[in-house]
Coordinates of C-alpha atoms and ligand atoms in Angstrom, one line a residue:
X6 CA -78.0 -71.5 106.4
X7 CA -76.9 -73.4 103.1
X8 CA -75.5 -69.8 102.3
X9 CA -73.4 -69.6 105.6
X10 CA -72.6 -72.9 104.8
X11 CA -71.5 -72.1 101.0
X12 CA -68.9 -69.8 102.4
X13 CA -67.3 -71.4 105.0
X14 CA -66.4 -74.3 103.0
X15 CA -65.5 -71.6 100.1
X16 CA -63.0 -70.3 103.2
X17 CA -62.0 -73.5 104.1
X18 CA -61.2 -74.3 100.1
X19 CA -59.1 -71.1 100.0
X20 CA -57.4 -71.5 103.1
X21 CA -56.4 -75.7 102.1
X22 CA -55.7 -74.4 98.7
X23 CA -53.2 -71.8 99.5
X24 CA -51.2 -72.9 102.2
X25 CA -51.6 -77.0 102.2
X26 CA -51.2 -77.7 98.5
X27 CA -47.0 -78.9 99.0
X28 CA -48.0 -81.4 101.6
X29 CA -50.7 -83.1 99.4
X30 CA -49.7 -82.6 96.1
X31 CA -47.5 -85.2 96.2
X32 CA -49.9 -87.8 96.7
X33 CA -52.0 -86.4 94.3
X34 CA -51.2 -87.9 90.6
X35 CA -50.8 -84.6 87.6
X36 CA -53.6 -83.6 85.9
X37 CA -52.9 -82.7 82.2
X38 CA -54.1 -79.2 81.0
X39 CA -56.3 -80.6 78.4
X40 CA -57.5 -77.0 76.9
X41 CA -57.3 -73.0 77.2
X42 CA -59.6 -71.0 75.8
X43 CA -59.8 -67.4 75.2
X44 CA -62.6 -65.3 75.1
X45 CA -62.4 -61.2 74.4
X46 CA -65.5 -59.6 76.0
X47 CA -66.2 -55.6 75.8
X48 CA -65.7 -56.0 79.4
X49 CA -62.7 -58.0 79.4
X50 CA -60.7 -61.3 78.7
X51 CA -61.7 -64.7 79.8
X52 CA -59.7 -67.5 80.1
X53 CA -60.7 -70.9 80.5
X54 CA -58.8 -73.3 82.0
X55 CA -59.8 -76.8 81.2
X56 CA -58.1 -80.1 83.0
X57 CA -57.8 -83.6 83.5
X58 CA -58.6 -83.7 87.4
X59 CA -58.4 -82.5 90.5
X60 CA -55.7 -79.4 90.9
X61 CA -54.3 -76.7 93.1
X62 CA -53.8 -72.7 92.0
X63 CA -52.5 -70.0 93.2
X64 CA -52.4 -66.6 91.4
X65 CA -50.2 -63.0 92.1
X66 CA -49.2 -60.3 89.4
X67 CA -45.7 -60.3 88.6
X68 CA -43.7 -57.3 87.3
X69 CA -40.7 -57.5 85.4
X70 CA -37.7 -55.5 85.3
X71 CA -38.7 -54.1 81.7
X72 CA -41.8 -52.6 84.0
X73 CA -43.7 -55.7 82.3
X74 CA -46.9 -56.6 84.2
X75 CA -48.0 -60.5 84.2
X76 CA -50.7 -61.9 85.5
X77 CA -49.9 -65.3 87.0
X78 CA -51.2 -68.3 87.2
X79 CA -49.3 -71.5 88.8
X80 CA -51.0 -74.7 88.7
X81 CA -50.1 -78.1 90.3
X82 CA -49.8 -80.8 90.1
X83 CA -50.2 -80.3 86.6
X84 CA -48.6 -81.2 83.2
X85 CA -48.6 -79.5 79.9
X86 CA -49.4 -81.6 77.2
X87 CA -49.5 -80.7 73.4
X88 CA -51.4 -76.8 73.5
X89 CA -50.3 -73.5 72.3
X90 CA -47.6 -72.1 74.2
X91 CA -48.5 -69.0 73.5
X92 CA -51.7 -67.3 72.5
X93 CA -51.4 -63.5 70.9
X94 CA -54.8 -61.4 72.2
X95 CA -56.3 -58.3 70.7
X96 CA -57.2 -56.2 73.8
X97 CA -55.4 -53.0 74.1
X98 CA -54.2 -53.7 77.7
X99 CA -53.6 -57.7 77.1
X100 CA -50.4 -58.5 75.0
X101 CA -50.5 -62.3 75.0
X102 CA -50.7 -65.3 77.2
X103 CA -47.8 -68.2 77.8
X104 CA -48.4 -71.3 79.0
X105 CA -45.3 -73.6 80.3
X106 CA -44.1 -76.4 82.2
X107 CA -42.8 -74.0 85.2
X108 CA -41.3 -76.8 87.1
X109 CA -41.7 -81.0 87.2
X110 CA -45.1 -80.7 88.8
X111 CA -46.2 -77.1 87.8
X112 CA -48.3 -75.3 85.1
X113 CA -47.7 -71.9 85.0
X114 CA -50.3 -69.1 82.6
X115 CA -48.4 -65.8 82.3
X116 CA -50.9 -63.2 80.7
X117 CA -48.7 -60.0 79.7
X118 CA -50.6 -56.8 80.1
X119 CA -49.5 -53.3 79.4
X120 CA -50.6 -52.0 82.8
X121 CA -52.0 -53.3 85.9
X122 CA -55.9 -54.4 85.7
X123 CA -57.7 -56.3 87.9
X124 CA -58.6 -59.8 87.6
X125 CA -60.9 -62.3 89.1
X126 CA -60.6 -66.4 89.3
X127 CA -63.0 -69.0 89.8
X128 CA -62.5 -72.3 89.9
X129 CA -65.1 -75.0 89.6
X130 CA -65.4 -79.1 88.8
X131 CA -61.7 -79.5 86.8
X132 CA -62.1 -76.1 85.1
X133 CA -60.1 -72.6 86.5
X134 CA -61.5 -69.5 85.0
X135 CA -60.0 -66.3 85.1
X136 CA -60.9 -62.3 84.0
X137 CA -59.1 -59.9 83.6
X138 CA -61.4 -56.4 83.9
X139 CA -60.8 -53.7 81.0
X140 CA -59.7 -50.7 82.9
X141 CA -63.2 -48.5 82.8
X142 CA -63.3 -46.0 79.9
X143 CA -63.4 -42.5 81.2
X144 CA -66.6 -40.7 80.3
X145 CA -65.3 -38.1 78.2
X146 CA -67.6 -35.6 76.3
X147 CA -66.9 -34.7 72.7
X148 CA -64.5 -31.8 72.5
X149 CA -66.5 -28.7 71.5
X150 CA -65.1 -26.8 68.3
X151 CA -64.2 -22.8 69.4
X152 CA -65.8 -22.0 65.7
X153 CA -64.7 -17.9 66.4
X154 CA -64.5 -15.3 68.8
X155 CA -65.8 -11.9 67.8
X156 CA -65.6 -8.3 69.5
X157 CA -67.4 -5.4 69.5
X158 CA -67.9 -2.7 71.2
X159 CA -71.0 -1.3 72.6
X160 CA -71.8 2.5 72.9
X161 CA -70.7 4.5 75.5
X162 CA -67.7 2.2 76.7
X163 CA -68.5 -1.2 76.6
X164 CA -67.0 -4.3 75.4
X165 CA -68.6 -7.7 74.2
X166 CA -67.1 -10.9 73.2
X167 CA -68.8 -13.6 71.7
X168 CA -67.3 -16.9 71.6
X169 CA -69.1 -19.0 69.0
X170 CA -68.6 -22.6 69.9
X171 CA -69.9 -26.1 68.1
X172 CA -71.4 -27.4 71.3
X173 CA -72.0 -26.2 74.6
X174 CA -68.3 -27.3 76.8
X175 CA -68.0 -25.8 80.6
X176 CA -66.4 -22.8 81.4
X177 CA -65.4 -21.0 84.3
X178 CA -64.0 -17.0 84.4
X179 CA -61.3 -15.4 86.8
X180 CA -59.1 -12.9 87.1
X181 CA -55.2 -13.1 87.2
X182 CA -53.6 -10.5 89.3
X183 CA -50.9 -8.8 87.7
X184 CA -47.0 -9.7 88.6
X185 CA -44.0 -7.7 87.7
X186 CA -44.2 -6.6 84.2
X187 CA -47.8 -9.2 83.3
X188 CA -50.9 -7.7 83.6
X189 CA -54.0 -8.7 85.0
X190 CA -55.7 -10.6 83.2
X191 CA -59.3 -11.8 82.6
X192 CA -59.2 -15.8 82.0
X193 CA -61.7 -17.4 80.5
X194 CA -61.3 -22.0 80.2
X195 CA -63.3 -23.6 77.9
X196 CA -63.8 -27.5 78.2
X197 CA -63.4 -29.9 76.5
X198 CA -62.5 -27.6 73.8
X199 CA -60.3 -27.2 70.9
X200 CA -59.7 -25.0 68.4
X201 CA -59.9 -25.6 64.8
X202 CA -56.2 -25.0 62.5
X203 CA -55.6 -21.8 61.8
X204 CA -57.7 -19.9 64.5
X205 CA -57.2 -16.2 64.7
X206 CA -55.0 -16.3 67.9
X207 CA -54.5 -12.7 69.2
X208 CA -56.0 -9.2 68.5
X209 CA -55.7 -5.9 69.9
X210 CA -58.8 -4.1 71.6
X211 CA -59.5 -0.8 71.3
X212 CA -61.0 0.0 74.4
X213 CA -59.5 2.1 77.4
X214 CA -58.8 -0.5 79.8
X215 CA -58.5 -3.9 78.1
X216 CA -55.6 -3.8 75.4
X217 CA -55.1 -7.6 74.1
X218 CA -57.3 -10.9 73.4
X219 CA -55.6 -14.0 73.5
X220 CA -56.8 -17.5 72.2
X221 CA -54.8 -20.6 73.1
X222 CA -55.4 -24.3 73.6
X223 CA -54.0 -24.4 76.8
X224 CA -54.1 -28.4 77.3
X225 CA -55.4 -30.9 75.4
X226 CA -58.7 -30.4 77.4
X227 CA -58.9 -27.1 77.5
X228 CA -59.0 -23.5 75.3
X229 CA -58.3 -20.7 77.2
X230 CA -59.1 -16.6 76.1
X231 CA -57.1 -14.1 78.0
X232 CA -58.1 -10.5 78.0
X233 CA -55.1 -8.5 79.3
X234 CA -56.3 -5.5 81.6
X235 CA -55.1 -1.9 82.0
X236 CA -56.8 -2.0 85.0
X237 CA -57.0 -4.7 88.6
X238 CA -60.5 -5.4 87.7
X239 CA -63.6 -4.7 85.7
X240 CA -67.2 -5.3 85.6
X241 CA -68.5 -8.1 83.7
X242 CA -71.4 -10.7 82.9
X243 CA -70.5 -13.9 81.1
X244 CA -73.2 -16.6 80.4
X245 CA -74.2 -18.8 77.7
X246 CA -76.9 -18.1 75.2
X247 CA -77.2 -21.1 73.0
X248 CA -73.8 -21.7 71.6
X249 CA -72.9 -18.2 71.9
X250 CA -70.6 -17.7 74.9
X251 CA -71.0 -13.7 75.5
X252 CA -69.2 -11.4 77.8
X253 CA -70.1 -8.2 78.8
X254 CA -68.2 -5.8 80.2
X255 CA -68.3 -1.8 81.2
X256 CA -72.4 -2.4 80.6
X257 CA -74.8 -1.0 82.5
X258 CA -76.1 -4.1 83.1
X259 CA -72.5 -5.5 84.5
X260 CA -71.7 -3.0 86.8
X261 CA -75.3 -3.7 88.2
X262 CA -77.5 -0.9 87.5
X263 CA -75.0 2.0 88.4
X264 CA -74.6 3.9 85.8
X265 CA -71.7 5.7 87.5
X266 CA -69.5 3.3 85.4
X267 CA -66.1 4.6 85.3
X268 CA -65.4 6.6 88.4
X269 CA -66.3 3.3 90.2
X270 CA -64.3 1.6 88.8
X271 CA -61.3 3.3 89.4
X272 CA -62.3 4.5 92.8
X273 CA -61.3 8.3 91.8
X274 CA -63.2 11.3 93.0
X275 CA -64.3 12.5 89.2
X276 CA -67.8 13.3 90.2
X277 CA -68.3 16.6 89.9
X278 CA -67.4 18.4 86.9
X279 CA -68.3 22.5 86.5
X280 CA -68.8 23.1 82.6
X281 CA -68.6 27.2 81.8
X282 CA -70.6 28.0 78.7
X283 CA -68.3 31.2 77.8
X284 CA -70.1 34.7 77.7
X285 CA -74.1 35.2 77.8
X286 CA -76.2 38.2 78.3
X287 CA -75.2 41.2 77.6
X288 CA -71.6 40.2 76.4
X289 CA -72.3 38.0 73.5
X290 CA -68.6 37.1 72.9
X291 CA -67.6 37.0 69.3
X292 CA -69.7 37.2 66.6
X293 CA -69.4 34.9 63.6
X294 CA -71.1 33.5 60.3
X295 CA -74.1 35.1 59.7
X296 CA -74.2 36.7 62.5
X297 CA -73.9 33.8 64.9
X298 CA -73.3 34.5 68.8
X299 CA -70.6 32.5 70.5
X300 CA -72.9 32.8 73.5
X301 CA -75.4 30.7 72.0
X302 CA -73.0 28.1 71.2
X303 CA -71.2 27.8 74.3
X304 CA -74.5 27.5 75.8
X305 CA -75.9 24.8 73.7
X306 CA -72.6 23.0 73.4
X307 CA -72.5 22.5 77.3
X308 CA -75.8 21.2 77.6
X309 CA -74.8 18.6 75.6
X310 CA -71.9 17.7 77.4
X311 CA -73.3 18.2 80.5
X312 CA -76.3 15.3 79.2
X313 CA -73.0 13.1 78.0
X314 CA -71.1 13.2 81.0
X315 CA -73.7 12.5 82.8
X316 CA -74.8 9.3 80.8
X317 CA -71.6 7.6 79.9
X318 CA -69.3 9.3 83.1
X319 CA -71.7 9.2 85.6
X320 CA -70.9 12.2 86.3
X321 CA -72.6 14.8 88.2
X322 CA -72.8 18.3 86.0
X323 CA -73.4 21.5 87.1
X324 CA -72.8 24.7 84.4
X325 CA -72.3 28.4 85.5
X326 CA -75.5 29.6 83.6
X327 CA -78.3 27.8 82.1
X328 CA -79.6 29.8 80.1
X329 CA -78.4 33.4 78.0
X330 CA -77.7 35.7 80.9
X331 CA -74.0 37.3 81.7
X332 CA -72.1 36.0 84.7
X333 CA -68.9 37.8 85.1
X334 CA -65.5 35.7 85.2
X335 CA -64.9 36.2 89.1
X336 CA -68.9 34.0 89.2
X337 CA -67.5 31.8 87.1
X338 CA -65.1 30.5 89.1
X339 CA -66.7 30.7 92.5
X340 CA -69.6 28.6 91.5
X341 CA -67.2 26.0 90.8
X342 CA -65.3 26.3 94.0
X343 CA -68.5 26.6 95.7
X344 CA -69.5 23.3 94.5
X345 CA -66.1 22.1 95.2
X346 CA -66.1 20.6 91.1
X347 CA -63.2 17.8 90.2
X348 CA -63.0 19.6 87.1
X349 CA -63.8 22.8 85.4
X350 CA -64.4 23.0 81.8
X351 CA -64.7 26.6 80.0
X352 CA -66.2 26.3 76.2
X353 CA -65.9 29.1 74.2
X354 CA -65.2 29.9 70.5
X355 CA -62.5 31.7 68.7
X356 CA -62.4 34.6 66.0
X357 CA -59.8 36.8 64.2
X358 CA -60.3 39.8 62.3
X359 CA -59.0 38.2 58.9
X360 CA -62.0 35.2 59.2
X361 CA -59.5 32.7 57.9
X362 CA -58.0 30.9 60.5
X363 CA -59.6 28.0 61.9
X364 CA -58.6 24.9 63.9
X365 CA -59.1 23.9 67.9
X366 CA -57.0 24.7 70.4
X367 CA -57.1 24.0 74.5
X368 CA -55.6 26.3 77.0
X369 CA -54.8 25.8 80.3
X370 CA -53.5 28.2 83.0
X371 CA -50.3 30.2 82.5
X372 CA -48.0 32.5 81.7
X373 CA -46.6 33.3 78.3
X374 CA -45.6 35.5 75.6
X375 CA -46.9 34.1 72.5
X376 CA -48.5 37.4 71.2
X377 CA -51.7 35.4 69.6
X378 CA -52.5 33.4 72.6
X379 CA -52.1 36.5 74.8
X380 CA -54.6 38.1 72.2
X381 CA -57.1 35.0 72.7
X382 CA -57.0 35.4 76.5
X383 CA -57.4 39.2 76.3
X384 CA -60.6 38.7 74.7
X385 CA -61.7 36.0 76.9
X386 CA -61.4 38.4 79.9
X387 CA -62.4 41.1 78.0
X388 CA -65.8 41.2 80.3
X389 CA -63.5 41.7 83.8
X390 CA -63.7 44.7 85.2
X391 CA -59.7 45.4 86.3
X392 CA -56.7 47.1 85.0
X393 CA -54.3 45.4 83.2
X394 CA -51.6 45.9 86.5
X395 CA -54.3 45.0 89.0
X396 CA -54.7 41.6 86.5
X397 CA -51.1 40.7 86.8
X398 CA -51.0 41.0 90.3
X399 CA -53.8 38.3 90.9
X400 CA -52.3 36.5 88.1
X401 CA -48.9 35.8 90.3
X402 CA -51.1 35.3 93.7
X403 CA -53.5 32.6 91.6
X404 CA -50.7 30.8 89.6
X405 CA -49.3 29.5 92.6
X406 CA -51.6 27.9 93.3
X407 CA -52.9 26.9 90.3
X408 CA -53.0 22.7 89.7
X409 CA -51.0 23.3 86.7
X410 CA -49.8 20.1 86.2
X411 CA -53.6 18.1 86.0
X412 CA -54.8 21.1 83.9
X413 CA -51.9 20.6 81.4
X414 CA -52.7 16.9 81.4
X415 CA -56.5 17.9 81.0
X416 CA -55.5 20.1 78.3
X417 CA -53.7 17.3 76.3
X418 CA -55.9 14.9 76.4
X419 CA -59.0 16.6 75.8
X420 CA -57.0 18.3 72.8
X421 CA -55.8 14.9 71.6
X422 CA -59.5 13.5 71.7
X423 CA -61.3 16.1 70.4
X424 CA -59.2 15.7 67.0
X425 CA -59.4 12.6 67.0
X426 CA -62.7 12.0 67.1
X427 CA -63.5 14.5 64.9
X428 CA -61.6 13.2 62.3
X429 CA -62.8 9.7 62.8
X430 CA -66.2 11.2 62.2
X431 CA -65.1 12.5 58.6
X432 CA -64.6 15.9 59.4
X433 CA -62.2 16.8 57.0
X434 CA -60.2 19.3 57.8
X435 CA -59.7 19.6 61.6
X436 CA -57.4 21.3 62.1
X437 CA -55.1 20.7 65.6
X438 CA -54.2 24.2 67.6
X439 CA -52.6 22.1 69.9
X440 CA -52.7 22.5 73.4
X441 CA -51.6 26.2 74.8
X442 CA -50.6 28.2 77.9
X443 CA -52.6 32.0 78.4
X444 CA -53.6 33.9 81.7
X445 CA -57.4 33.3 81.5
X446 CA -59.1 34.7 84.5
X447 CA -61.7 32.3 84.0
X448 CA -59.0 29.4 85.2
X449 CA -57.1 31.2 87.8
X450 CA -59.6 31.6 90.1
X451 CA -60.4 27.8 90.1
X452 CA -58.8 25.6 92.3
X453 CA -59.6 22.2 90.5
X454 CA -57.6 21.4 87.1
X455 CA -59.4 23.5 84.2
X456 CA -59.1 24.1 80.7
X457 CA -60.7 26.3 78.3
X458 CA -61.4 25.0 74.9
X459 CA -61.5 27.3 71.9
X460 CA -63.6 24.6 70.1
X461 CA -63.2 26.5 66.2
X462 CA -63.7 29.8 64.7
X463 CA -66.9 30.9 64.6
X464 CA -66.5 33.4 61.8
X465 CA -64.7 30.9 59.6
X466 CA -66.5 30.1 56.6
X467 CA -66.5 25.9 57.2
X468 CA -66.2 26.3 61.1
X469 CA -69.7 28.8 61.4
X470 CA -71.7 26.6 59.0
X471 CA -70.2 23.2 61.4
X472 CA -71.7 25.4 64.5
X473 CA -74.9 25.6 63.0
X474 CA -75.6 22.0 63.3
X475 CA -76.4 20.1 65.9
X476 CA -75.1 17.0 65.0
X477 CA -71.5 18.9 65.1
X478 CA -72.3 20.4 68.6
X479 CA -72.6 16.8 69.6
X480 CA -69.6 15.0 68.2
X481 CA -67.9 18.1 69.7
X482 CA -69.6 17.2 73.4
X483 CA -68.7 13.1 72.2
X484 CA -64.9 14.2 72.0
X485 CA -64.6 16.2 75.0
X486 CA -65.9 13.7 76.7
X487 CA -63.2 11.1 75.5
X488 CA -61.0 13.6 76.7
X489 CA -61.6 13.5 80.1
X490 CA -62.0 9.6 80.2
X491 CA -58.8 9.1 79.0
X492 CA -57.3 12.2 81.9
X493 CA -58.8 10.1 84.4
X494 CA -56.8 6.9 82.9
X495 CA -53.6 8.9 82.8
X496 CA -54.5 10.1 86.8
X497 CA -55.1 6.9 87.5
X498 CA -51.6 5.6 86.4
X499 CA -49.8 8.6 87.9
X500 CA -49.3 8.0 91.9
X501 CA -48.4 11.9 91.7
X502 CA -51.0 13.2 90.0
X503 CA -53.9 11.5 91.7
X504 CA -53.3 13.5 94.9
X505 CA -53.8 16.6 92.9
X506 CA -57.5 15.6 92.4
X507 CA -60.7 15.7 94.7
X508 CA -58.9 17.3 97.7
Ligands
LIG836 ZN1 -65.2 33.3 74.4

């Protein structure tokens, strides 16, 4: 009850004191303002008002023309003896206070502020106080230093970034589709983040699909990494471990257990690939450095591919013999239709009757009249029962049909790969054939792009001893391999050339 009672009479002092004062306040006699006090609180400023008598108030915020903010406070009937006029405050929002005969019967308290706060007045016996709230400090979290980003790149075809940071700031990951002539683009925000001076700010990835990193404080908040994309989208993971920020992408484990990486990603129909190991059985093929059989080679050499495609491609591999037995050229070509292969890929290895030359070299379908690749090809279909007329018949009837274009693109890029990764691997000299044209029977009678790949000379000194190592016959299988990753990134970009495959 006493509480019910406490504010109605509150009311009825609010309502009297606000709209009645004029009427009264010239009966009443002026108080004087005997002091003002000033008190500056972590939460704010308090002023105390302290007078002579009874007195009215009213109080409003005021803003100037200058965009000056005052909080005012009018009092009456009230005179201003001998006080500071004007008290300077040290409070980041408060400027200072005025105090000064407004009119004959009114006091008036401007407080300057540099913005708008809130403010709360109570009045009690002869005293007025007022407070003026501090404006409620945002809860901000250190900024986290971005110490480094590193990159590496994980066998077969992954990619991992670590982004070393000081602390552990939020993140969030998306993808930017790609507009006119931008990319896509991974996005990764960090905050709140900065970066220290002199951060590293860009670096090129080697990778096949992802061909910049960018680093950037992107507001004051906020650093942002941008990987820019080859391709619409890739598989990723990206979590924190400790302060180690780590993204992986083209894993196993961030395309979810399929280890059918790359034709998933790009959605192309490179899933069956035919590998020919040239010759076997009773047609040895050429015969090389003490006494090694190209047969044996071809055959080991594509069971090593056959295990890499399979592992890093996805792939699924089938070869036209597994083990040393003679399947003639026609066979050869049959299975692959049969099987209705993506690709077909012929291995074999090269000789010439002087033992000196040596190099790689990768032929695709054609017709020519370079006198040493026709002599290659004529031994490679050395084993086919036809006369040399009969040959050139079928030649003309095949090569119509022949997907000449995806095998020369095959061709190249296997070429290109092979040396490449040869060479990286300190195999000193390789020596690049280049990429060639020859009627191979092996080839015609596909109908998926093929290539045949004279992979060195077996009866060259250097080449032969290579041959006889495993370790060679597997960089060889690594190259190839490289090869038709980066044919299926060239078919991918190519509207033209992705028909030509899988139908
Ligand atoms: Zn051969």
């Amino acid at each position: 009850m006493q509480r019910f009672l406490g504010t109605v009479s509150l009311f009825f002092f609010f309502f009297y004191g606000i709209c009645i004062p004029n009427v009264y306040s010239r009966t009443l006699p002026k108080v004087a303002i005997k002091k003002i006090r000033v008190y500056s609180l972590p939460t704010g400023i308090k002023i105390k008002l302290n007078t002579t008598g009874k007195f009215f108030y009213k109080s409003f915020i005021l803003s100037s023309r200058k965009s000056e903010k005052y909080i005012v406070v009018d009092i009456w009937p009230a005179y201003l003896p001998q006080v500071r006029k004007t008290i300077s405050v040290r409070h980041p929002q408060v400027k200072k206070i005025k105090i000064s005969q407004f009119n004959r019967k009114t006091v008036r308290v401007a407080i300057q502020l540099t913005k708008k706060l809130a403010y709360n007045t109570k009045k009690w016996k002869n005293n007025l106080t007022l407070f003026i709230h501090s404006p409620k400090p945002l809860k901000r979290k250190k900024k986290t230093c971005i110490l480094g980003v590193k990159v590496s790149y994980p066998p077969p075809q992954g990619l991992k970034i670590i982004i070393n940071t000081q602390g552990k700031p939020h993140f969030k990951d998306f993808i930017l589709p790609g507009f006119k002539k931008l990319s896509p683009r991974l996005v990764i925000d960090l905050w709140p983040a900065y970066l220290p001076k002199g951060f590293m700010k860009k670096a090129n990835i080697k990778h096949p699909f992802v061909s910049q990193l960018r680093v950037a404080q992107f507001n004051k908040q906020t650093v942002r990494i941008v990987l820019s994309l080859k391709i619409s989208r890739i598989p990723y993971k990206i979590n924190f471990q400790g302060n180690r920020l780590i993204l992986n992408a083209f894993s196993a484990t961030a395309s979810e257990g399929s280890s059918a990486i790359l034709p998933s990603i790009l959605g192309l129909k490179i899933k069956k690939v035919v590998i020919d190991p040239g010759h076997g059985g009773r047609d040895p093929g050429a015969i090389g450095y003490k006494g090694l059989k190209e047969k044996d080679i071809t055959l080991k050499l594509a069971y090593l591919l056959k295990k890499r495609l399979e592992t890093d491609l996805g792939c699924k591999v089938i070869l036209t013999r597994y083990r040393d037995k003679f399947v003639s050229l026609e066979r050869r070509a049959a299975i692959a239709n049969r099987h209705k292969a993506d690709l077909f890929i012929s291995l074999h290895c090269n000789a010439c009757p002087s033992h000196r030359l040596h190099g790689i070299e990768t032929y695709f379908v054609g017709l020519t009249d370079d006198q040493y690749a026709l002599a290659v090809a004529a031994r490679e279909n050395a084993s086919l029962n036809k006369g040399r007329g009969e040959l050139n018949d079928v030649l003309l009837d095949l090569l119509a049909k022949a997907k000449i274009k995806e095998s020369a693109y095959l061709a190249a890029e296997i070429q290109k790969s092979l040396i490449q990764y040869l060479r990286g691997k300190r195999y000193n000299p390789v020596r690049d054939l280049g990429v060639k044209q020859a009627p191979f029977y092996v080839l015609i009678g596909t109908d998926m792009p093929a290539v045949l790949i004279e992979t060195g000379f077996i009866d060259h000194l250097r080449e032969g001893r290579r041959f006889c190592r495993e370790r060679y016959l597997q960089r060889l299988a690594e190259g190839i391999v490289r090869g038709i990753e980066n044919y299926i990134k060239v078919v991918k970009y190519s509207p033209t050339m992705e028909r030509g495959i899988g139908g």
